[in-house]
mmCIF file of C-alpha atoms and ligand atoms in Angstrom:
data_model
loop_
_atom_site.group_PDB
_atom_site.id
_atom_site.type_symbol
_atom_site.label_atom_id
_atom_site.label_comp_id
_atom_site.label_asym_id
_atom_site.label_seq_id
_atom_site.Cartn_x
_atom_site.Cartn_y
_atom_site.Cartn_z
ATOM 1 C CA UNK I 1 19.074 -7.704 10.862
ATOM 2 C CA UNK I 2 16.503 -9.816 8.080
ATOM 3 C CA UNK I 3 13.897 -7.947 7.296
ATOM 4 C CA UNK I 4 10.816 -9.458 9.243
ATOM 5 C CA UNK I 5 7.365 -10.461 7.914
ATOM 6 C CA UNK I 6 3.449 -11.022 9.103
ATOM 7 C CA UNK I 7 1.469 -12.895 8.898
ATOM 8 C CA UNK I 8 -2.068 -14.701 10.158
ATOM 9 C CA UNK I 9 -3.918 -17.702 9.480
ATOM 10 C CA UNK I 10 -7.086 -15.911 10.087
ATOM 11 C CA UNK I 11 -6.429 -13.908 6.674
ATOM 12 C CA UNK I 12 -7.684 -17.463 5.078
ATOM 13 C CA UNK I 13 -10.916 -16.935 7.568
ATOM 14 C CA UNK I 14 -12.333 -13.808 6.202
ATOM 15 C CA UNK I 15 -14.707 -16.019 3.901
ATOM 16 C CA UNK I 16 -15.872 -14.041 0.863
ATOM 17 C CA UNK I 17 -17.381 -16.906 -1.153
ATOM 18 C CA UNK I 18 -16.383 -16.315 -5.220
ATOM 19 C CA UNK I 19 -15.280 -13.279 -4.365
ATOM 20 C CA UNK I 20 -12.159 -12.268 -6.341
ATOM 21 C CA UNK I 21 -10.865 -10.759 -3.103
ATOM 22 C CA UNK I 22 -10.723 -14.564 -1.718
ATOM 23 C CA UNK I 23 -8.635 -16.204 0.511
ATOM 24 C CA UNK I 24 -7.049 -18.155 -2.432
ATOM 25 C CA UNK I 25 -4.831 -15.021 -2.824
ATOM 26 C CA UNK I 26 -3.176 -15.190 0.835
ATOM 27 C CA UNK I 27 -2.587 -18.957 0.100
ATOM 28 C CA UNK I 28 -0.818 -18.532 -3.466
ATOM 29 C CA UNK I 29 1.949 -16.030 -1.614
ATOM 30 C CA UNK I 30 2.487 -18.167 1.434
ATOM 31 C CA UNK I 31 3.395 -21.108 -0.414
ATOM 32 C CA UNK I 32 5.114 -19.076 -3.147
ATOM 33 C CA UNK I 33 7.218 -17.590 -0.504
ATOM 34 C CA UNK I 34 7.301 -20.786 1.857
ATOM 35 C CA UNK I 35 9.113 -22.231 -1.544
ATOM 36 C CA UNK I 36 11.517 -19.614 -1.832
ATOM 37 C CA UNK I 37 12.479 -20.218 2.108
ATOM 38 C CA UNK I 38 10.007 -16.893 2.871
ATOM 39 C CA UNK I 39 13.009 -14.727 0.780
ATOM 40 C CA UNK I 40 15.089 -14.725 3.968
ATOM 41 C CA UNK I 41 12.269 -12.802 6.359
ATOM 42 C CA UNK I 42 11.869 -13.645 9.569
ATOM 43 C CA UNK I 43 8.280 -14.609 9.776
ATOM 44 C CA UNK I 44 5.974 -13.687 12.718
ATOM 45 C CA UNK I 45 2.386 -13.596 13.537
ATOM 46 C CA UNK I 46 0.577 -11.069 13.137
ATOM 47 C CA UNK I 47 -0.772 -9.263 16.755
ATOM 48 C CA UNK I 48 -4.486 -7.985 16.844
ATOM 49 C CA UNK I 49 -4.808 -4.322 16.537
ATOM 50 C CA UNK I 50 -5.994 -2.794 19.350
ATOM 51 C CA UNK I 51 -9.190 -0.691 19.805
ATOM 52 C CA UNK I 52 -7.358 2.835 20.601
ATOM 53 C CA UNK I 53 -5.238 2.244 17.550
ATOM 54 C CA UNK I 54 -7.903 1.773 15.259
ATOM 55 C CA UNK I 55 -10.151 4.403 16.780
ATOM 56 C CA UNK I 56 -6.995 6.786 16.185
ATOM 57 C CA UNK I 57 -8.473 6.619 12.441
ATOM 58 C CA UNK I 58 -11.890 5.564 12.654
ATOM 59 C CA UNK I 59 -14.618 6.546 15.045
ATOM 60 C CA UNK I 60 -16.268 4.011 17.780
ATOM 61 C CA UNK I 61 -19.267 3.451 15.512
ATOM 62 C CA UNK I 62 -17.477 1.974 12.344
ATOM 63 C CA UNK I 63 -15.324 -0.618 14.629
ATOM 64 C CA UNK I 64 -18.191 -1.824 16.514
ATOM 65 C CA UNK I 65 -20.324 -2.130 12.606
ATOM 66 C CA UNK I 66 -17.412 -4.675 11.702
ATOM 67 C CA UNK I 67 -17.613 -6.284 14.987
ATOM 68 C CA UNK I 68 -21.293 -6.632 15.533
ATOM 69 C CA UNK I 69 -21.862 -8.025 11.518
ATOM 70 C CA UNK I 70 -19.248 -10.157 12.325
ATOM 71 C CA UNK I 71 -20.459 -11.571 15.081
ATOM 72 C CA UNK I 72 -23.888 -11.665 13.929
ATOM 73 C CA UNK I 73 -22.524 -14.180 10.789
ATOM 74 C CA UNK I 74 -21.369 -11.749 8.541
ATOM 75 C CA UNK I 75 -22.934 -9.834 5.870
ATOM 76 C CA UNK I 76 -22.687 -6.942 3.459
ATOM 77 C CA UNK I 77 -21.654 -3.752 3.940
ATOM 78 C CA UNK I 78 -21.911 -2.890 -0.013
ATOM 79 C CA UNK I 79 -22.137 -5.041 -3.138
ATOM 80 C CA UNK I 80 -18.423 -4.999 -3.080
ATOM 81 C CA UNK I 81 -17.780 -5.754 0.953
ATOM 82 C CA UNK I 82 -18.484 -8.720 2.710
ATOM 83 C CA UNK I 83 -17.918 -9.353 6.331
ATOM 84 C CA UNK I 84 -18.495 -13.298 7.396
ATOM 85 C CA UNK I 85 -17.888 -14.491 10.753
ATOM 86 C CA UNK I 86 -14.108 -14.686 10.837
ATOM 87 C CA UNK I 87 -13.943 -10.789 9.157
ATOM 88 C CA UNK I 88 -13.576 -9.480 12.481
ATOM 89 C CA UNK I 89 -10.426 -11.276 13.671
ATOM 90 C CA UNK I 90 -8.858 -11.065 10.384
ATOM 91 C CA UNK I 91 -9.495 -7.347 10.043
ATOM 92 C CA UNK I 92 -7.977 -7.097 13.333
ATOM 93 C CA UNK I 93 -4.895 -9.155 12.271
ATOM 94 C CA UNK I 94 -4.654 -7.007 8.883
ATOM 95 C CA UNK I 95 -3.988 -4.154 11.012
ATOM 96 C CA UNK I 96 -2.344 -5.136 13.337
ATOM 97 C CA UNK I 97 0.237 -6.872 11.042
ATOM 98 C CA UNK I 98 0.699 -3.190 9.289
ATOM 99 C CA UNK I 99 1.577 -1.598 12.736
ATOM 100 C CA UNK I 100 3.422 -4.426 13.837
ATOM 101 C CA UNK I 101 5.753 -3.195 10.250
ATOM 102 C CA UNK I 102 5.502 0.485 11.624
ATOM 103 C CA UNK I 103 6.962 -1.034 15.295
ATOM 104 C CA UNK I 104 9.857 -3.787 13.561
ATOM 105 C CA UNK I 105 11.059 -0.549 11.639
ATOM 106 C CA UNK I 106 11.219 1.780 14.031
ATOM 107 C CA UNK I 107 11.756 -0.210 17.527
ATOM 108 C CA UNK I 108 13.032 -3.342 16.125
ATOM 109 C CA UNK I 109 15.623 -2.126 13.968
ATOM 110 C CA UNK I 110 14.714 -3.685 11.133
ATOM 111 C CA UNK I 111 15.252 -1.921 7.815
ATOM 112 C CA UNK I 112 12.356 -3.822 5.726
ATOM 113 C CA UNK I 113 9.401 -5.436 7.068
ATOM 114 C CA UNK I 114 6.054 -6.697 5.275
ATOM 115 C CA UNK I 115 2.388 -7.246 6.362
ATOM 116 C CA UNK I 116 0.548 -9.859 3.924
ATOM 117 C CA UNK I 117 -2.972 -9.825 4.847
ATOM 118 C CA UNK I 118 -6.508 -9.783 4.384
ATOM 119 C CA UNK I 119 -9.134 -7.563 3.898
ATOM 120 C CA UNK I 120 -7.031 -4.978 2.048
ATOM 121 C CA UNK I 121 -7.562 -1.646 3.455
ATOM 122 C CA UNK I 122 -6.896 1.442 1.170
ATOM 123 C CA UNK I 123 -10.308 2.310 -0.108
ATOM 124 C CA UNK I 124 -11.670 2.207 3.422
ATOM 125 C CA UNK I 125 -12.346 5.783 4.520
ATOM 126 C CA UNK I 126 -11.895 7.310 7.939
ATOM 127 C CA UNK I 127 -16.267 6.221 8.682
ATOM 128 C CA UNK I 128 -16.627 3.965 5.297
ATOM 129 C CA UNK I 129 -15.774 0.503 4.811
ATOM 130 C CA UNK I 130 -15.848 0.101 0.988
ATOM 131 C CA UNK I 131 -14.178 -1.384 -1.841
ATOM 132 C CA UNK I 132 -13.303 -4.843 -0.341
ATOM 133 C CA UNK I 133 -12.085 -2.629 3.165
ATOM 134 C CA UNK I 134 -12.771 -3.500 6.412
ATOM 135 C CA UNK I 135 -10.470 -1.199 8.269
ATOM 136 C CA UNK I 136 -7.714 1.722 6.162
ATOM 137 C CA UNK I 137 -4.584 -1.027 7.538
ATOM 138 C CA UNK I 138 -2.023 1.517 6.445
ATOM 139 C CA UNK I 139 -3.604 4.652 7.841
ATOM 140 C CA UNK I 140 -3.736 2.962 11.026
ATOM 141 C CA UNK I 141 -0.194 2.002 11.009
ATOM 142 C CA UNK I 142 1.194 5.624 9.537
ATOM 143 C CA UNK I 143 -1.295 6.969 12.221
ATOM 144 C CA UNK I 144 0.376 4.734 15.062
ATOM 145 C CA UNK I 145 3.824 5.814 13.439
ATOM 146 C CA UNK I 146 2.958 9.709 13.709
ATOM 147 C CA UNK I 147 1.127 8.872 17.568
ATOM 148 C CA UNK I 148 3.149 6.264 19.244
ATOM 149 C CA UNK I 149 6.775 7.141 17.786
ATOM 150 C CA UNK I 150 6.422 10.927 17.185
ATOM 151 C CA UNK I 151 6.948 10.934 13.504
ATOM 152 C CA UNK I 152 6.425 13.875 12.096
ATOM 153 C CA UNK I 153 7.046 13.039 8.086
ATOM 154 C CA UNK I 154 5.687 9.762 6.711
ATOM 155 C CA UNK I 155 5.442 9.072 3.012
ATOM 156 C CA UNK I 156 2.409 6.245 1.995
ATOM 157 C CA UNK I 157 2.841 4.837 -1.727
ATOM 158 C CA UNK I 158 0.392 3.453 -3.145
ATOM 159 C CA UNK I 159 1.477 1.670 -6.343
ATOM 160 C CA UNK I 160 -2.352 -0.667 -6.199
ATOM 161 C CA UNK I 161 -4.084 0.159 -9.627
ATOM 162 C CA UNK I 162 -6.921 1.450 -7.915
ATOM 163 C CA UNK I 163 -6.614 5.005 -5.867
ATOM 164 C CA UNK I 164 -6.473 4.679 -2.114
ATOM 165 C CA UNK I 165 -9.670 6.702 -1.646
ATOM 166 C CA UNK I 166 -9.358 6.139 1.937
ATOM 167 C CA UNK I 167 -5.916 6.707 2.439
ATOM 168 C CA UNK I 168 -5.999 9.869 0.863
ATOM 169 C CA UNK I 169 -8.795 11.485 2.767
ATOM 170 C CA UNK I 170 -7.728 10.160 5.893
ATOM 171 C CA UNK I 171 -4.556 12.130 5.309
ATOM 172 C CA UNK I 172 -6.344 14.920 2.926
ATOM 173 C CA UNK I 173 -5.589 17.372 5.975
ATOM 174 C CA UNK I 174 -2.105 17.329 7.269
ATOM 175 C CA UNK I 175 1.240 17.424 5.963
ATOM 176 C CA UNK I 176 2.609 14.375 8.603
ATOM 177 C CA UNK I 177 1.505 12.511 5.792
ATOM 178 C CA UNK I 178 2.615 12.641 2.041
ATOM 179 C CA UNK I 179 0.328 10.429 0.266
ATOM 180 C CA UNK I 180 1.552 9.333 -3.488
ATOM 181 C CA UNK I 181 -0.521 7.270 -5.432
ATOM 182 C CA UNK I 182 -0.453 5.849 -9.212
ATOM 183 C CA UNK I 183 -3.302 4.460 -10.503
ATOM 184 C CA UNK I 184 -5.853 3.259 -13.601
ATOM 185 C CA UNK I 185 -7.811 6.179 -14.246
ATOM 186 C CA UNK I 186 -10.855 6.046 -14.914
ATOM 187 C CA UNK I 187 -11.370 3.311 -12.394
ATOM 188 C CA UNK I 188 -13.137 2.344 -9.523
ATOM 189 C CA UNK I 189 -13.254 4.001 -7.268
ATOM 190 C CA UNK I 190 -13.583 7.542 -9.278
ATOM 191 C CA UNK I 191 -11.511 9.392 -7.057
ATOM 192 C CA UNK I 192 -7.632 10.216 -7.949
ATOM 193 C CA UNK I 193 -7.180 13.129 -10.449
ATOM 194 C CA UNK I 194 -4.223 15.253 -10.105
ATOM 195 C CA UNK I 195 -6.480 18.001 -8.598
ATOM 196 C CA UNK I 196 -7.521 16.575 -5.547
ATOM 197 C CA UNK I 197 -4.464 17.618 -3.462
ATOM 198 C CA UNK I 198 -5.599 17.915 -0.267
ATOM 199 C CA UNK I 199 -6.323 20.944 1.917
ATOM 200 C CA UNK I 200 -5.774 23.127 4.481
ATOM 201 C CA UNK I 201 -2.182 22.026 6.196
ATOM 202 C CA UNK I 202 -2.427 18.948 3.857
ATOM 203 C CA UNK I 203 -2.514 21.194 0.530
ATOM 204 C CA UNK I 204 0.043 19.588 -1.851
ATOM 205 C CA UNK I 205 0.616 16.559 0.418
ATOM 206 C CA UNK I 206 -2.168 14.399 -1.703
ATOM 207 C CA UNK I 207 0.206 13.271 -4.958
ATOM 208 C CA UNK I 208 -2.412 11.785 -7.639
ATOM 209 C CA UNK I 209 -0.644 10.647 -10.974
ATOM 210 C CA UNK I 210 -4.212 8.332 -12.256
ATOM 211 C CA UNK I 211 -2.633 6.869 -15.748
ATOM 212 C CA UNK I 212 -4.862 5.615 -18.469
ATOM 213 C CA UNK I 213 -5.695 2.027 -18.697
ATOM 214 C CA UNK I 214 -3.140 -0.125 -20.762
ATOM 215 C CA UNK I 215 -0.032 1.701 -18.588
ATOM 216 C CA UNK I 216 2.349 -1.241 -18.090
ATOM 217 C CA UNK I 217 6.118 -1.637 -16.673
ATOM 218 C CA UNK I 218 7.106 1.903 -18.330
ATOM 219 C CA UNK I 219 4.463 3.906 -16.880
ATOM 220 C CA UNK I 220 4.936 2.107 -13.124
ATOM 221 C CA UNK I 221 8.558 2.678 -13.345
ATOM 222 C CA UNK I 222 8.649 6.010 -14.909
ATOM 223 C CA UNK I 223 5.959 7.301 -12.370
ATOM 224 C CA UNK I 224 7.718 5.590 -9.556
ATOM 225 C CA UNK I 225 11.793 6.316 -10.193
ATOM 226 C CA UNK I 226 10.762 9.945 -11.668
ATOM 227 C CA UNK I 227 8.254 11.445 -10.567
ATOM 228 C CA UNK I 228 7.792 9.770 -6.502
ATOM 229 C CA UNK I 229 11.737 9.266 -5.722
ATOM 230 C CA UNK I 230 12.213 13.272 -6.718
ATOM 231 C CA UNK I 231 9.177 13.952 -4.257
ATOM 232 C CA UNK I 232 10.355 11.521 -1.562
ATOM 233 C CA UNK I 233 13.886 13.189 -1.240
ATOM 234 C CA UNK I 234 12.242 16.611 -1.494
ATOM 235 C CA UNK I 235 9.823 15.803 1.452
ATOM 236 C CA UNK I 236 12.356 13.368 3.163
ATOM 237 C CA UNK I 237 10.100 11.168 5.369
ATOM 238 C CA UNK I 238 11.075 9.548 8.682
ATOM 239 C CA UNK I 239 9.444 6.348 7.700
ATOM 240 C CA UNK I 240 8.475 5.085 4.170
ATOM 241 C CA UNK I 241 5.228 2.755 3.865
ATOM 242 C CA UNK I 242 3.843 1.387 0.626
ATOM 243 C CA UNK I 243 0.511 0.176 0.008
ATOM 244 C CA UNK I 244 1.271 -2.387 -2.327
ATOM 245 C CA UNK I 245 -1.224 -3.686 -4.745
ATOM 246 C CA UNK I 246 -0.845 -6.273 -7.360
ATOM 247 C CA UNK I 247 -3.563 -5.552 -9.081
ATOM 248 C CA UNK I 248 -1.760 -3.096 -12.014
ATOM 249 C CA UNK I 249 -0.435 -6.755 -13.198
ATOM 250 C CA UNK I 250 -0.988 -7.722 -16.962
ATOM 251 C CA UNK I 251 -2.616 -11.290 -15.824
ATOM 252 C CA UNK I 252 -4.929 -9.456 -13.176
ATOM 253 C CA UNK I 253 -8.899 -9.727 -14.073
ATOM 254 C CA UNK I 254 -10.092 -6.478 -12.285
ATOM 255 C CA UNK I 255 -8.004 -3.549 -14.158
ATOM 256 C CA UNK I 256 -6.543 -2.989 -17.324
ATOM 257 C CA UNK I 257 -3.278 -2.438 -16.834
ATOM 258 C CA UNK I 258 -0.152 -4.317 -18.390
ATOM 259 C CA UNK I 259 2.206 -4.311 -15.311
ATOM 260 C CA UNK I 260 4.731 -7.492 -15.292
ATOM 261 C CA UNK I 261 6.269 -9.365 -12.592
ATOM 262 C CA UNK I 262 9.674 -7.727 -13.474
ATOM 263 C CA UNK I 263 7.854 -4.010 -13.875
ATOM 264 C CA UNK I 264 6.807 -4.669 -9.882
ATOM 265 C CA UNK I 265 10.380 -5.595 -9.117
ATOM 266 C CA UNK I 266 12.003 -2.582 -10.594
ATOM 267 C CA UNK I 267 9.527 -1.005 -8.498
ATOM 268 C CA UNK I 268 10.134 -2.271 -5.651
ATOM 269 C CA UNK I 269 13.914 -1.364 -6.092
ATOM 270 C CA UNK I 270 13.662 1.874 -6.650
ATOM 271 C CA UNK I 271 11.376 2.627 -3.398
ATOM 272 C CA UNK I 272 14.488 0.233 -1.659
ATOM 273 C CA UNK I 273 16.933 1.948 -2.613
ATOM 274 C CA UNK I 274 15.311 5.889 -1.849
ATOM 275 C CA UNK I 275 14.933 4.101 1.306
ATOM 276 C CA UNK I 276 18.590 3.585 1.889
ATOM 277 C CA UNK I 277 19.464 7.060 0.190
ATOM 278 C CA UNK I 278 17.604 8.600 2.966
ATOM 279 C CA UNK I 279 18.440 6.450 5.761
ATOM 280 C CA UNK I 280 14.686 5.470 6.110
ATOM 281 C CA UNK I 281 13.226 2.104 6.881
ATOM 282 C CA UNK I 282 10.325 1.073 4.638
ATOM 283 C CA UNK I 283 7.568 -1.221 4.941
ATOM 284 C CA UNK I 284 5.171 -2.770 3.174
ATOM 285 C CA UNK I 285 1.069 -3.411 3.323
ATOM 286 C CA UNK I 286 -0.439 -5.892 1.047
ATOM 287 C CA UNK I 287 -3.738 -4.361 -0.758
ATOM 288 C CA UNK I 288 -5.124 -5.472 -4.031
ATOM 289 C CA UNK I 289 -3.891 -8.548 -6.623
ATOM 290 C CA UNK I 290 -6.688 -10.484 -7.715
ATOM 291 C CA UNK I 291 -4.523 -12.564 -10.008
ATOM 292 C CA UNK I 292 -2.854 -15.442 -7.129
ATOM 293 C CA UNK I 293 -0.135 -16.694 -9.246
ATOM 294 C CA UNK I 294 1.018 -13.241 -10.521
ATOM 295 C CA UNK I 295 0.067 -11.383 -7.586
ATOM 296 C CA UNK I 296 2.495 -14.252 -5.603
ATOM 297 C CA UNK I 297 5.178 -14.072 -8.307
ATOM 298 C CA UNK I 298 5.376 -10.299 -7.815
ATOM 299 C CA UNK I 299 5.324 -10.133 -3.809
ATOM 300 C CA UNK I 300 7.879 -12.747 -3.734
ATOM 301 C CA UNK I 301 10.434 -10.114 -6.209
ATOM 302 C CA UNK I 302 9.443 -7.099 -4.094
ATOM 303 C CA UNK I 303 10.325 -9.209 -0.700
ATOM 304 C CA UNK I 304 13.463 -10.482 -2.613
ATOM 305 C CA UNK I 305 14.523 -7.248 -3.884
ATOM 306 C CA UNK I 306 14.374 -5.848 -0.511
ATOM 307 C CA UNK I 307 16.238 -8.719 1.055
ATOM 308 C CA UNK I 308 19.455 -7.758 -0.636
ATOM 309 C CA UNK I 309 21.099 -4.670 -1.530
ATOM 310 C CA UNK I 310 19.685 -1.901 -3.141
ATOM 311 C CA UNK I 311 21.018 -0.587 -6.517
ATOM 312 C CA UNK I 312 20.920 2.670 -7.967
ATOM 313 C CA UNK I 313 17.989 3.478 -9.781
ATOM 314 C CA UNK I 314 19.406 4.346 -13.668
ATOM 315 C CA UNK I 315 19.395 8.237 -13.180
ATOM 316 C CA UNK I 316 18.798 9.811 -16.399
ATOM 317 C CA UNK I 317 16.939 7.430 -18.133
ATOM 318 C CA UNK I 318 13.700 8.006 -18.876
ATOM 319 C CA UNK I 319 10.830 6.085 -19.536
ATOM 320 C CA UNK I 320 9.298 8.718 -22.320
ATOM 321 C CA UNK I 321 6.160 7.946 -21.671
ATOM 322 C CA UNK I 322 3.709 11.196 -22.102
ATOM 323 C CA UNK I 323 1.625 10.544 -18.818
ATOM 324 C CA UNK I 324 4.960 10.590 -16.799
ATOM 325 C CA UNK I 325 6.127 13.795 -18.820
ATOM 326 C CA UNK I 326 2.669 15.789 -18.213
ATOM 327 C CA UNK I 327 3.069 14.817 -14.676
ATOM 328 C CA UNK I 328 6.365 16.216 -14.565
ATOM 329 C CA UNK I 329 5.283 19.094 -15.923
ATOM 330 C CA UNK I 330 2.913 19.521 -13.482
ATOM 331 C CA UNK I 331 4.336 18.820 -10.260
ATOM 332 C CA UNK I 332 8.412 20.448 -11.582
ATOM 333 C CA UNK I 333 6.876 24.061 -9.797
ATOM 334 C CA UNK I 334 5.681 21.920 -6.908
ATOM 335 C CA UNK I 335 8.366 19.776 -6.223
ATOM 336 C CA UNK I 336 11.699 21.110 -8.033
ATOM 337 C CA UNK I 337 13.476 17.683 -8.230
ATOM 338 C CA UNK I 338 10.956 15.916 -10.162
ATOM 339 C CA UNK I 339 12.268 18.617 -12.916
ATOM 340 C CA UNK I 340 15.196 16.638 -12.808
ATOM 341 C CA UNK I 341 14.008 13.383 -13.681
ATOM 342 C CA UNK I 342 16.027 11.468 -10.928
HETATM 343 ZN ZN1 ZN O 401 -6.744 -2.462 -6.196
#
């Protein structure tokens, strides 16, 4: 069946002023992908998520915050985090569209799905809104995945320039969830280095691999086809989620990185085509991209490339590049296919 796709118009009512986390980014993908006949996805609304599903990752007290500044007009929850009036619907759309992925994949049959949203969600902590996050939208949705459809193995990447903070201590705990991120390092938010692994029943379920600013398509792709497909197959998930930020791209104003529209594609194949090795559905959760046109360009070839087939990632060839060899190095011990290369 097409892969499916959500979607909300009150992503364009979370009002965030100049922001660079503005609603001007929602509006540059729809009509990129409107042009492109939405890349074959069958496009739905978004539902609201609901209060237990949230609350399955963050307590009472931080749901009712968002609500009640919301509802009050809006305001700031740091220099960096802005709720307005419409913040509180959108939020609830923005996760609600990730678990409505979690639900297409694994009820609806369908192979790829995508939640395009806003606020983004991956710096938001289990009781800490921060970093542009309302709610952690992809911990909610691998936490509905684990609670509602008994997974037992699901595999977050987060390929946004910045670390998923919030992601990774939501998960820091438990090994239902292998959390893989690559990211600018040193870099807001500070958090990321190889060491933080997690702990107890989580130890060696947090993947960090922070590169250095100036990483471009190389780095992404060596990181991504190297070092997280090896993991991937080693920990073989039940369900596959990404949290895909934009932000990594050369034209993007908030991070140094050098990351082209064709780098996020080969990206995006790789992760496609792990996801058909394994006989895994995969879906997708918009985060960072501060850049519209680029960031639109570059979610219109990920959608794309999962729309058709996958091909196999070029096994063998490797990118060279010394932050993907020292993180090889590293994690070989750990995870013996990443030894490999492929
Ligand atoms: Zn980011």
């Amino acid at each position: 069946m097409a892969p499916v796709l959500f979607r909300h118009p009150s992503s364009l009512r979370h009002d965030t002023g100049s922001h660079p986390e503005r609603a001007a980014r929602i509006t540059a993908v729809e009509t990129a992908l409107a042009a492109r006949d939405w890349c074959g996805y069958d496009v739905r609304e978004s539902p609201q998520a609901t209060t237990e599903q949230l609350q399955a990752v963050h307590p009472a007290v931080h749901v009712e915050r968002i609500r009640a500044l919301a509802a009050a007009g809006g305001g700031s929850i740091d220099a960096d985090t802005i709720v307005s009036a419409g913040s509180w619907e959108a939020a609830l759309h923005a996760a609600g569209g990730a678990v409505a992925v979690v639900d297409a994949l694994l009820d609806g049959g369908a192979g790829r799905a995508a939640s395009l949203h806003r606020p983004p969600g991956h710096h938001c902590e289990t009781a800490q809104p921060m970093g542009f996050c309302l709610f952690n939208n992809v911990a909610v949705a691998a936490r509905h995945a684990l609670d509602a459809h008994g997974l037992r193995r699901v595999l977050v990447y987060d390929w946004d320039v910045h670390h998923g903070n919030g992601t990774a201590e939501i998960f820091a705990g438990t090994d239902e969830v292998l959390f893989c991120s690559v990211h600018e390092f040193p870099l807001y938010p500070g958090t990321g280095r190889p060491n933080e692994v997690g702990h107890g029943a989580g130890k060696g379920f947090t993947v960090n691999l922070p590169v250095p600013e100036g990483s471009g398509d190389d780095v992404w792709i060596g990181m991504t086809e190297q070092i997280v497909l090896p993991i991937a197959r080693s920990y073989a998930p039940e369900l596959i989620l990404v949290s895909a930020g934009y932000d990594a791209h050369v034209e993007d104003p908030l991070a140094g990185c050098t990351v082209t529209d064709a780098g996020f594609e080969r990206v995006a194949h790789a992760v496609h085509r792990v996801g058909d090795e394994l006989g895994v559905p995969v879906g997708l959760v918009l985060e960072g991209g501060y850049a519209p046109d680029a960031l639109a360009r570059s979610v219109a070839a990920t959608l794309a490339a999962w729309a058709g087939p996958s091909r196999p990632v070029r096994e063998g060839v490797v990118s060279g590049a010394p932050i993907v060899e020292r993180a090889r190095a590293s994690l070989a011990g750990r995870w013996p296919g990443v030894a490999l290369g492929a």
